[in-house]
Short mmCIF file of C-alpha atoms in Angstrom, two decimals:
data_model
loop_
_atom_site.label_atom_id
_atom_site.label_comp_id
_atom_site.label_asym_id
_atom_site.label_seq_id
_atom_site.Cartn_x
_atom_site.Cartn_y
_atom_site.Cartn_z
CA MET A 1 76.94 144.65 79.14
CA GLN A 2 77.64 141.49 81.29
CA HIS A 3 78.03 137.91 79.80
CA LEU A 4 75.55 135.35 81.16
CA ARG A 5 77.42 131.45 80.68
CA LEU A 6 76.32 128.23 82.14
CA ASN A 7 78.31 126.16 83.01
CA LEU A 8 75.54 122.53 83.86
CA GLY A 9 76.33 119.83 86.01
CA CYS A 10 80.50 121.27 85.56
CA GLY A 11 81.91 118.67 88.76
CA ASN A 12 85.10 120.47 90.25
CA GLN A 13 85.46 122.27 86.62
CA THR A 14 84.86 126.05 87.70
CA PRO A 15 86.92 128.85 85.82
CA ASP A 16 86.31 132.22 86.14
CA ASN A 17 83.32 134.18 84.55
CA TRP A 18 81.19 131.43 84.13
CA ILE A 19 77.84 129.58 86.61
CA ASN A 20 79.06 126.48 87.78
CA VAL A 21 75.78 124.80 88.22
CA ASP A 22 75.13 120.92 90.07
CA TYR A 23 73.40 119.30 91.61
CA ALA A 24 75.81 116.56 93.67
CA LEU A 25 75.42 115.65 96.65
CA GLY A 26 79.67 117.14 96.98
CA SER A 27 78.21 120.37 95.69
CA GLN A 28 75.80 120.68 98.15
CA LEU A 29 78.20 119.45 101.17
CA ALA A 30 80.26 121.74 100.40
CA LYS A 31 78.30 124.15 101.82
CA ILE A 32 78.86 122.93 104.88
CA PRO A 33 82.00 124.93 107.04
CA LEU A 34 84.66 122.46 107.89
CA PHE A 35 83.45 119.63 105.18
CA SER A 36 85.93 119.82 102.97
CA LEU A 37 87.74 119.07 105.10
CA VAL A 38 86.39 116.68 106.83
CA ASN A 39 85.81 114.78 103.50
CA SER A 40 90.05 115.39 103.10
CA GLN A 41 90.02 112.79 105.96
CA LEU A 42 87.38 109.93 105.41
CA LYS A 43 87.60 110.29 101.37
CA ILE A 44 83.94 110.39 101.17
CA PHE A 45 84.28 111.97 97.57
CA ASN A 46 87.27 112.05 95.03
CA LEU A 47 86.68 115.84 94.28
CA THR A 48 87.57 118.78 95.62
CA TRP A 49 83.66 120.75 95.63
CA GLU A 50 84.88 124.41 95.70
CA GLU A 51 82.11 126.20 97.67
CA ASN A 52 80.57 128.92 95.09
CA ILE A 53 79.52 126.17 92.85
CA PHE A 54 75.26 127.66 92.24
CA ILE A 55 73.11 124.68 93.69
CA HIS A 56 70.77 123.30 91.32
CA ASP A 57 68.31 120.44 90.35
CA LEU A 58 69.42 120.48 86.99
CA ARG A 59 65.73 117.79 86.49
CA LYS A 60 64.19 121.04 86.93
CA ILE A 61 62.33 124.57 85.56
CA PHE A 62 65.68 127.15 85.32
CA PRO A 63 65.94 129.81 87.70
CA TRP A 64 66.61 132.20 84.70
CA SER A 65 64.57 133.45 82.34
CA ASP A 66 63.32 133.07 78.75
CA ASN A 67 66.01 134.58 76.21
CA GLU A 68 69.13 135.78 79.18
CA ILE A 69 71.58 133.31 78.34
CA ASP A 70 74.03 133.62 76.36
CA CYS A 71 75.92 130.64 76.02
CA ILE A 72 75.38 127.05 77.71
CA TYR A 73 77.82 124.22 77.93
CA SER A 74 77.41 121.10 79.26
CA SER A 75 79.78 117.89 79.64
CA HIS A 76 79.38 114.88 81.24
CA THR A 77 75.70 115.83 82.15
CA LEU A 78 72.94 114.56 79.61
CA GLU A 79 73.44 111.38 79.52
CA HIS A 80 72.36 110.91 83.55
CA LEU A 81 69.42 112.17 83.91
CA SER A 82 66.46 109.42 81.33
CA LYS A 83 65.78 110.47 78.24
CA ASP A 84 62.35 112.48 78.86
CA GLN A 85 64.98 114.37 81.58
CA GLY A 86 66.98 115.12 79.05
CA HIS A 87 64.17 116.55 76.22
CA TYR A 88 63.22 119.11 79.28
CA PHE A 89 66.86 119.47 80.33
CA LEU A 90 67.46 120.35 76.90
CA GLN A 91 64.39 122.39 76.19
CA GLU A 92 64.54 124.65 79.33
CA CYS A 93 68.22 125.24 77.97
CA HIS A 94 66.55 126.36 74.91
CA ARG A 95 64.25 128.69 76.86
CA VAL A 96 66.39 130.72 78.66
CA LEU A 97 69.63 130.89 75.63
CA LYS A 98 69.41 133.93 73.90
CA GLN A 99 68.93 134.70 70.15
CA ASP A 100 71.77 133.57 68.82
CA GLY A 101 72.95 132.02 71.71
CA ILE A 102 75.30 129.28 72.14
CA ILE A 103 74.79 125.55 73.39
CA ARG A 104 77.74 123.12 73.22
CA ILE A 105 77.06 119.20 74.67
CA VAL A 106 78.76 116.56 75.29
CA VAL A 107 77.93 113.42 76.25
CA PRO A 108 80.01 109.98 75.84
CA ASP A 109 79.72 108.23 72.78
CA LEU A 110 77.02 105.15 72.43
CA LYS A 111 78.59 104.39 68.72
CA GLU A 112 82.27 104.41 69.42
CA PHE A 113 81.62 101.07 72.36
CA VAL A 114 79.48 99.73 70.81
CA GLU A 115 81.70 99.36 67.56
CA CYS A 116 85.15 98.42 69.63
CA TYR A 117 82.79 96.17 71.87
CA THR A 118 81.93 94.09 68.39
CA ARG A 119 85.24 94.81 67.06
CA GLY A 120 86.67 92.71 70.04
CA GLU A 121 88.99 95.42 71.21
CA MET A 122 86.61 95.86 74.62
CA LEU A 123 85.73 92.82 77.08
CA ALA A 124 81.96 92.27 77.51
CA GLU A 125 82.20 93.53 81.23
CA ASP A 126 84.23 96.64 80.34
CA PHE A 127 82.00 97.01 77.99
CA VAL A 128 79.50 97.63 80.64
CA LYS A 129 81.91 99.60 82.44
CA LYS A 130 82.28 101.55 79.32
CA LEU A 131 78.28 102.02 79.11
CA GLY A 132 78.71 103.40 82.86
CA ALA A 133 76.01 101.18 84.51
CA TRP A 134 75.77 101.59 88.72
CA GLN A 135 78.18 99.05 89.98
CA GLU A 136 79.84 98.14 93.84
CA SER A 137 82.42 97.65 94.67
CA ASN A 138 84.19 95.17 96.68
CA HIS A 139 86.89 97.42 97.31
CA GLN A 140 85.60 100.69 98.76
CA SER A 141 84.68 101.43 102.62
CA SER A 142 81.76 100.80 104.75
CA LEU A 143 80.81 104.04 105.06
CA LYS A 144 81.52 104.76 101.04
CA LYS A 145 79.05 101.56 100.77
CA ILE A 146 76.73 103.10 102.53
CA PHE A 147 75.99 106.15 101.03
CA GLN A 148 76.19 104.69 97.39
CA ARG A 149 73.57 105.65 95.58
CA PHE A 150 74.07 109.12 96.76
CA LEU A 151 77.29 109.55 95.94
CA SER A 152 77.47 107.56 92.12
CA PHE A 153 75.26 108.73 89.64
CA PRO A 154 75.57 105.93 87.15
CA HIS A 155 73.75 106.68 83.17
CA GLN A 156 70.44 105.99 82.08
CA CYS A 157 70.93 107.41 78.56
CA MET A 158 73.15 107.00 76.19
CA TYR A 159 73.70 108.65 72.37
CA ASP A 160 75.15 108.77 69.92
CA GLN A 161 76.15 112.09 66.91
CA ALA A 162 72.50 111.06 64.80
CA SER A 163 70.21 110.89 68.16
CA LEU A 164 72.19 114.15 69.17
CA MET A 165 71.75 116.26 67.05
CA ARG A 166 68.03 114.86 65.98
CA ILE A 167 66.59 115.41 69.44
CA MET A 168 68.79 119.20 69.48
CA SER A 169 67.07 119.65 65.88
CA ASN A 170 63.94 118.93 66.56
CA ILE A 171 63.59 121.58 69.73
CA GLY A 172 65.15 123.61 67.82
CA PHE A 173 68.62 124.45 68.23
CA LYS A 174 70.85 125.04 64.90
CA CYS A 175 73.39 122.94 65.24
CA GLN A 176 76.69 120.98 63.69
CA ILE A 177 79.55 118.46 64.72
CA LYS A 178 83.24 119.48 66.33
CA ASN A 179 85.87 118.48 67.25
CA PRO A 180 87.42 118.50 70.34
CA PHE A 181 88.11 123.06 70.74
CA GLU A 182 86.38 123.71 67.61
CA SER A 183 83.97 125.99 69.37
CA GLU A 184 82.87 129.31 68.92
CA ILE A 185 83.63 129.48 72.20
CA ASP A 186 85.92 131.73 72.90
CA ASP A 187 87.68 130.79 76.12
CA ILE A 188 86.63 126.81 74.63
CA LYS A 189 90.32 125.76 76.30
CA ILE A 190 90.04 126.72 80.20
CA ILE A 191 86.42 124.89 79.89
CA GLU A 192 87.24 121.41 78.38
CA LEU A 193 88.97 119.45 79.64
CA PRO A 194 90.65 117.19 76.90
CA ASP A 195 90.61 113.26 78.72
CA ARG A 196 86.11 114.44 78.36
CA THR A 197 86.49 114.85 74.83
CA GLU A 198 87.56 111.48 73.90
CA SER A 199 85.45 109.39 72.40
CA ALA A 200 82.85 112.09 73.40
CA VAL A 201 80.75 113.38 71.47
CA ILE A 202 79.88 116.80 71.08
CA VAL A 203 77.01 119.30 69.74
CA GLU A 204 77.79 122.80 69.24
CA GLY A 205 74.08 125.16 68.32
CA LYS A 206 72.72 128.41 67.44
CA LYS A 207 69.58 129.50 69.58
#
């Protein structure tokens, strides 16, 4: 029997044997013939989007049935949703996971950023940047500036270990904090990127 595994908010990290899901504008435009060629010339998007990405708005009901999915991985996606949207996202993850299915969520660690700032190891303007607030760059091309709000996805909510554990536990997951690449997911080294685990909270749980 085939195992169904979701990589939610995949970006350009699209390993085989996973259903790689995204809704960014770039992932949608990649479905258009010759778009990749055009993007390589105009440099509208910094990422190279794969054509095989499954397009779905993760703020809405998932197109999978109850108890259908074996495993869910999501890295640096939850923080781009509002508090309510993020809660709904995690509820949908719980709904579609099979009993004893695995979920692994990776998000930036707000506590680490705050502690670094209060110790004087980070400038105020760099702190704002670390928080992922939307900022317009004067170095962008005119075309990029026009589409900036469609191309950028600022952070809308931030988490630390305690808050993410609490939220996921309240939804019904049996959770624990994990280190990078410490996981019950057998091919974690394929889907998890080292730089995305730095200054991050990693929570893995079961339904």
